[in-house]
Amino acid sequence: MAESLLNVKDITVHIDAKQVLHDLSLSINKGETHVLLGPNGAGKSTLGNILMGNPVYTLTKGSIIFDGQDISDLAADKRAKAGMFLSFQNPLEVPGITLETFIRSALQQRTGERVKLFQFQKELKACMQMLSMDESYAGRDLNVGFSGGERKKSEILQLLMLKPKFAILDETDSGLDVDAVRTVSKGIQAYQEKQDGALLIITHSTKILESLHVDRTHILVKGTIIKSGDGSLVEEINEHGFEKYLAGTGGAV
């Protein structure tokens, strides 16, 4: 029997005075990969942010249970230590701290154990090679001067090194060319194969999903999941788009 990891129960979310998510429920088991699709403005990124505890968003109803613990009121850093990870749609620059130092510090905070430098650097090098990242990026300030593609690779590098229980990938393929999408997808696939964690891939495209195993697919429209299915639902959206799901809803928010 599959073991539950995340249970989102009837959540309603506001940003300022605007309601963005409405009575949304979602359940993800350990080791599963779920995909959240929907038109622009449907509330996909809002879901990722509220799961991670972004204080800009307010949970006004419902609960979020992660690994058996109610984290509805837990701060973002506590959720990260519990094993949650969010890959940003637009990764920020962090001057003054190198990519390697950032990952090493995050890993130490995540595990509560001292990082063995030799083993860490060996694994970092292997992961960077997998992602076709020049090793010099490890010594550069986090995302400073990185291209869009290198920033997204940096996010996947962090995913592979931190080994979270649950990872939310928010529009990781946004703005990437075909080769970069293929490389990032390879990194995600490596996480799928080596970890017992779960994934929620938020996207409005299906390119990044072509080589990935997908257990469940959800369509979000106007802040509500209006349909869920298996991986074949991705193919349906890829072929026909969201038009029939928008009919009668007044379009996306």
Tab-separated table of C-alpha atoms in Angstrom:
chain	number	residue	atom	x	y	z
A	1	MET	CA	0.000	0.000	0.000
A	2	ALA	CA	1.352	3.436	-0.955
A	3	GLU	CA	2.455	5.625	1.939
A	4	SER	CA	1.052	9.145	2.040
A	5	LEU	CA	3.508	12.059	2.102
A	6	LEU	CA	1.445	15.193	1.420
A	7	ASN	CA	-2.227	15.801	2.106
A	8	VAL	CA	-3.686	19.171	1.168
A	9	LYS	CA	-7.214	19.384	2.558
A	10	ASP	CA	-9.738	21.914	1.241
A	11	ILE	CA	-7.394	24.898	1.311
A	12	THR	CA	-8.435	28.435	0.436
A	13	VAL	CA	-5.623	30.937	-0.135
A	14	HIS	CA	-5.581	34.736	-0.341
A	15	ILE	CA	-2.956	37.211	-1.421
A	16	ASP	CA	-3.869	40.586	0.039
A	17	ALA	CA	-7.668	40.654	-0.298
A	18	LYS	CA	-7.813	38.450	-3.392
A	19	GLN	CA	-8.816	34.810	-3.159
A	20	VAL	CA	-6.521	32.777	-5.411
A	21	LEU	CA	-7.147	29.129	-4.480
A	22	HIS	CA	-10.584	27.776	-3.599
A	23	ASP	CA	-11.253	24.609	-1.548
A	24	LEU	CA	-8.330	22.810	-3.180
A	25	SER	CA	-7.397	19.277	-2.136
A	26	LEU	CA	-4.416	17.206	-3.243
A	27	SER	CA	-2.805	13.994	-2.023
A	28	ILE	CA	0.674	12.781	-2.987
A	29	ASN	CA	2.287	9.505	-1.891
A	30	LYS	CA	5.976	8.875	-1.332
A	31	GLY	CA	7.865	8.296	-4.556
A	32	GLU	CA	5.111	9.682	-6.785
A	33	THR	CA	5.451	12.336	-9.474
A	34	HIS	CA	2.447	14.617	-9.916
A	35	VAL	CA	2.060	17.265	-12.608
A	36	LEU	CA	0.003	20.428	-12.199
A	37	LEU	CA	-1.103	21.930	-15.505
A	38	GLY	CA	-3.209	24.957	-16.218
A	39	PRO	CA	-3.395	28.206	-18.173
A	40	ASN	CA	-1.479	31.296	-17.113
A	41	GLY	CA	-2.950	32.874	-13.988
A	42	ALA	CA	-4.727	29.720	-12.819
A	43	GLY	CA	-2.976	29.764	-9.432
A	44	LYS	CA	-0.295	27.121	-10.077
A	45	SER	CA	2.588	29.084	-8.565
A	46	THR	CA	0.365	30.127	-5.664
A	47	LEU	CA	-0.046	26.471	-4.729
A	48	GLY	CA	3.724	25.962	-4.780
A	49	ASN	CA	4.268	29.028	-2.608
A	50	ILE	CA	1.618	28.188	-0.020
A	51	LEU	CA	2.955	24.628	0.278
A	52	MET	CA	6.425	26.042	0.951
A	53	GLY	CA	5.147	28.611	3.449
A	54	ASN	CA	5.693	31.867	1.572
A	55	PRO	CA	4.377	34.513	4.025
A	56	VAL	CA	3.041	36.669	1.165
A	57	TYR	CA	0.206	34.143	0.823
A	58	THR	CA	-2.398	33.539	3.546
A	59	LEU	CA	-4.021	30.182	4.213
A	60	THR	CA	-7.533	31.117	5.300
A	61	LYS	CA	-9.105	27.660	5.292
A	62	GLY	CA	-8.045	24.019	5.290
A	63	SER	CA	-4.794	22.299	6.261
A	64	ILE	CA	-1.505	21.028	4.865
A	65	ILE	CA	-0.251	17.732	6.289
A	66	PHE	CA	3.322	16.750	5.383
A	67	ASP	CA	4.885	13.455	6.417
A	68	GLY	CA	2.272	13.075	9.152
A	69	GLN	CA	2.711	16.606	10.564
A	70	ASP	CA	0.342	19.556	10.233
A	71	ILE	CA	2.594	22.254	8.745
A	72	SER	CA	-0.168	24.756	7.985
A	73	ASP	CA	1.381	27.360	10.322
A	74	LEU	CA	5.025	26.310	9.971
A	75	ALA	CA	7.593	28.835	8.677
A	76	ALA	CA	9.305	28.194	5.340
A	77	ASP	CA	12.697	27.348	6.868
A	78	LYS	CA	11.081	24.743	9.130
A	79	ARG	CA	9.359	23.188	6.120
A	80	ALA	CA	12.699	23.045	4.313
A	81	LYS	CA	14.300	21.281	7.275
A	82	ALA	CA	11.379	18.844	7.293
A	83	GLY	CA	12.297	17.869	3.736
A	84	MET	CA	10.440	20.235	1.385
A	85	PHE	CA	12.085	21.992	-1.569
A	86	LEU	CA	10.870	24.660	-3.984
A	87	SER	CA	12.564	25.394	-7.288
A	88	PHE	CA	11.822	28.998	-8.201
A	89	GLN	CA	10.394	30.104	-11.520
A	90	ASN	CA	12.797	33.063	-11.501
A	91	PRO	CA	15.798	32.161	-9.278
A	92	LEU	CA	17.248	35.184	-7.497
A	93	GLU	CA	20.857	36.335	-7.418
A	94	VAL	CA	22.584	36.049	-4.037
A	95	PRO	CA	25.829	38.071	-4.069
A	96	GLY	CA	28.478	37.184	-1.517
A	97	ILE	CA	27.845	33.433	-1.262
A	98	THR	CA	29.062	30.912	-3.789
A	99	LEU	CA	26.880	28.184	-5.252
A	100	GLU	CA	28.982	25.509	-3.549
A	101	THR	CA	28.884	27.228	-0.154
A	102	PHE	CA	25.140	27.783	-0.430
A	103	ILE	CA	24.439	24.117	-1.157
A	104	ARG	CA	26.838	22.916	1.546
A	105	SER	CA	25.260	25.216	4.137
A	106	ALA	CA	21.725	24.205	3.096
A	107	LEU	CA	22.657	20.530	3.271
A	108	GLN	CA	24.067	20.952	6.770
A	109	GLN	CA	20.905	22.760	7.874
A	110	ARG	CA	18.764	20.104	6.206
A	111	THR	CA	20.480	17.102	7.826
A	112	GLY	CA	21.776	18.652	11.049
A	113	GLU	CA	25.083	16.897	10.404
A	114	ARG	CA	28.506	18.179	9.450
A	115	VAL	CA	29.173	17.826	5.730
A	116	LYS	CA	32.201	15.733	4.779
A	117	LEU	CA	33.949	18.052	2.333
A	118	PHE	CA	35.677	15.490	0.099
A	119	GLN	CA	32.553	13.394	-0.428
A	120	PHE	CA	30.445	16.519	-0.895
A	121	GLN	CA	32.736	17.956	-3.581
A	122	LYS	CA	32.935	14.594	-5.341
A	123	GLU	CA	29.149	14.332	-5.516
A	124	LEU	CA	28.803	18.004	-6.509
A	125	LYS	CA	31.212	17.501	-9.404
A	126	ALA	CA	29.332	14.414	-10.627
A	127	CYS	CA	25.987	16.213	-10.515
A	128	MET	CA	27.372	19.239	-12.348
A	129	GLN	CA	28.745	16.977	-15.065
A	130	MET	CA	25.338	15.345	-15.435
A	131	LEU	CA	23.782	18.795	-15.894
A	132	SER	CA	26.517	19.933	-18.318
A	133	MET	CA	27.490	22.724	-15.918
A	134	ASP	CA	31.009	24.129	-16.009
A	135	GLU	CA	32.667	23.349	-12.672
A	136	SER	CA	33.715	26.991	-12.331
A	137	TYR	CA	30.098	27.865	-11.509
A	138	ALA	CA	30.528	26.184	-8.120
A	139	GLY	CA	32.896	28.969	-7.087
A	140	ARG	CA	30.751	31.804	-8.432
A	141	ASP	CA	28.252	33.805	-6.412
A	142	LEU	CA	24.836	32.137	-6.497
A	143	ASN	CA	23.118	32.941	-9.807
A	144	VAL	CA	25.108	36.180	-10.231
A	145	GLY	CA	25.757	36.577	-13.951
A	146	PHE	CA	24.208	33.171	-14.670
A	147	SER	CA	22.174	32.806	-17.851
A	148	GLY	CA	18.539	31.751	-17.505
A	149	GLY	CA	19.475	28.191	-18.387
A	150	GLU	CA	22.333	28.055	-15.877
A	151	ARG	CA	20.053	29.371	-13.127
A	152	LYS	CA	17.576	26.566	-13.793
A	153	LYS	CA	20.404	24.026	-13.808
A	154	SER	CA	21.569	25.493	-10.498
A	155	GLU	CA	18.114	24.784	-9.052
A	156	ILE	CA	18.200	21.168	-10.233
A	157	LEU	CA	21.732	20.829	-8.876
A	158	GLN	CA	20.404	21.876	-5.467
A	159	LEU	CA	17.595	19.322	-5.813
A	160	LEU	CA	20.064	16.516	-6.493
A	161	MET	CA	22.418	17.507	-3.687
A	162	LEU	CA	19.825	18.232	-0.981
A	163	LYS	CA	17.755	15.097	-1.679
A	164	PRO	CA	14.466	16.442	-0.263
A	165	LYS	CA	11.515	14.216	0.584
A	166	PHE	CA	9.254	16.397	-1.546
A	167	ALA	CA	10.206	18.804	-4.325
A	168	ILE	CA	8.039	21.437	-5.993
A	169	LEU	CA	9.380	22.460	-9.396
A	170	ASP	CA	7.718	25.693	-10.484
A	171	GLU	CA	7.985	26.331	-14.247
A	172	THR	CA	11.517	24.910	-14.310
A	173	ASP	CA	11.345	24.691	-18.109
A	174	SER	CA	10.271	28.321	-18.564
A	175	GLY	CA	12.509	30.185	-21.003
A	176	LEU	CA	14.758	27.213	-21.741
A	177	ASP	CA	15.797	26.092	-25.206
A	178	VAL	CA	15.312	22.494	-26.319
A	179	ASP	CA	18.782	21.318	-25.247
A	180	ALA	CA	18.497	22.927	-21.808
A	181	VAL	CA	15.048	21.383	-21.252
A	182	ARG	CA	16.501	17.981	-22.113
A	183	THR	CA	19.380	18.454	-19.655
A	184	VAL	CA	17.145	19.671	-16.822
A	185	SER	CA	14.751	16.788	-17.486
A	186	LYS	CA	17.692	14.379	-17.167
A	187	GLY	CA	18.460	15.808	-13.736
A	188	ILE	CA	14.844	15.442	-12.621
A	189	GLN	CA	14.831	11.874	-13.894
A	190	ALA	CA	17.950	11.155	-11.819
A	191	TYR	CA	16.118	12.428	-8.725
A	192	GLN	CA	13.151	10.192	-9.559
A	193	GLU	CA	15.378	7.133	-9.886
A	194	LYS	CA	17.626	7.621	-6.868
A	195	GLN	CA	15.330	9.116	-4.241
A	196	ASP	CA	12.294	7.915	-2.341
A	197	GLY	CA	10.911	11.447	-2.504
A	198	ALA	CA	7.975	12.870	-4.396
A	199	LEU	CA	7.650	15.567	-7.043
A	200	LEU	CA	5.069	18.173	-7.916
A	201	ILE	CA	5.956	19.596	-11.330
A	202	ILE	CA	4.137	22.853	-12.043
A	203	THR	CA	4.118	23.810	-15.705
A	204	HIS	CA	2.007	25.134	-18.563
A	205	SER	CA	4.126	23.237	-21.092
A	206	THR	CA	4.660	19.501	-21.544
A	207	LYS	CA	8.147	19.441	-23.085
A	208	ILE	CA	9.931	18.749	-19.799
A	209	LEU	CA	7.651	15.762	-19.143
A	210	GLU	CA	8.479	13.792	-22.281
A	211	SER	CA	11.112	11.549	-20.647
A	212	LEU	CA	9.662	11.529	-17.139
A	213	HIS	CA	7.370	9.013	-15.486
A	214	VAL	CA	4.179	10.744	-14.350
A	215	ASP	CA	1.850	9.100	-11.824
A	216	ARG	CA	-0.897	11.714	-11.615
A	217	THR	CA	-1.856	14.817	-13.568
A	218	HIS	CA	-4.042	17.649	-12.292
A	219	ILE	CA	-5.610	20.515	-14.218
A	220	LEU	CA	-5.999	23.772	-12.318
A	221	VAL	CA	-8.398	26.440	-13.570
A	222	LYS	CA	-9.372	29.571	-11.632
A	223	GLY	CA	-7.824	28.320	-8.424
A	224	THR	CA	-9.543	24.921	-8.408
A	225	ILE	CA	-8.417	21.476	-9.564
A	226	ILE	CA	-11.136	20.602	-12.038
A	227	LYS	CA	-9.769	17.272	-13.272
A	228	SER	CA	-7.210	14.669	-12.215
A	229	GLY	CA	-5.982	11.629	-14.083
A	230	ASP	CA	-2.932	9.541	-14.882
A	231	GLY	CA	-0.041	10.441	-17.175
A	232	SER	CA	-2.223	10.138	-20.270
A	233	LEU	CA	-3.898	13.418	-19.313
A	234	VAL	CA	-0.630	15.150	-20.198
A	235	GLU	CA	-0.932	13.845	-23.756
A	236	GLU	CA	-4.512	15.075	-23.972
A	237	ILE	CA	-3.476	18.596	-22.967
A	238	ASN	CA	-0.504	18.452	-25.296
A	239	GLU	CA	-2.818	17.647	-28.203
A	240	HIS	CA	-5.919	19.689	-27.418
A	241	GLY	CA	-4.860	22.347	-24.899
A	242	PHE	CA	-7.062	23.685	-22.088
A	243	GLU	CA	-9.917	25.026	-24.203
A	244	LYS	CA	-12.581	22.509	-23.180
A	245	TYR	CA	-11.689	22.953	-19.504
A	246	LEU	CA	-12.009	26.724	-19.764
A	247	ALA	CA	-15.495	26.501	-21.267
A	248	GLY	CA	-18.039	27.698	-18.787
A	249	THR	CA	-15.436	28.954	-16.295
A	250	GLY	CA	-15.042	32.442	-17.701
A	251	GLY	CA	-11.396	31.779	-18.490
A	252	ALA	CA	-8.365	31.843	-16.232
A	253	VAL	CA	-7.970	34.305	-13.395
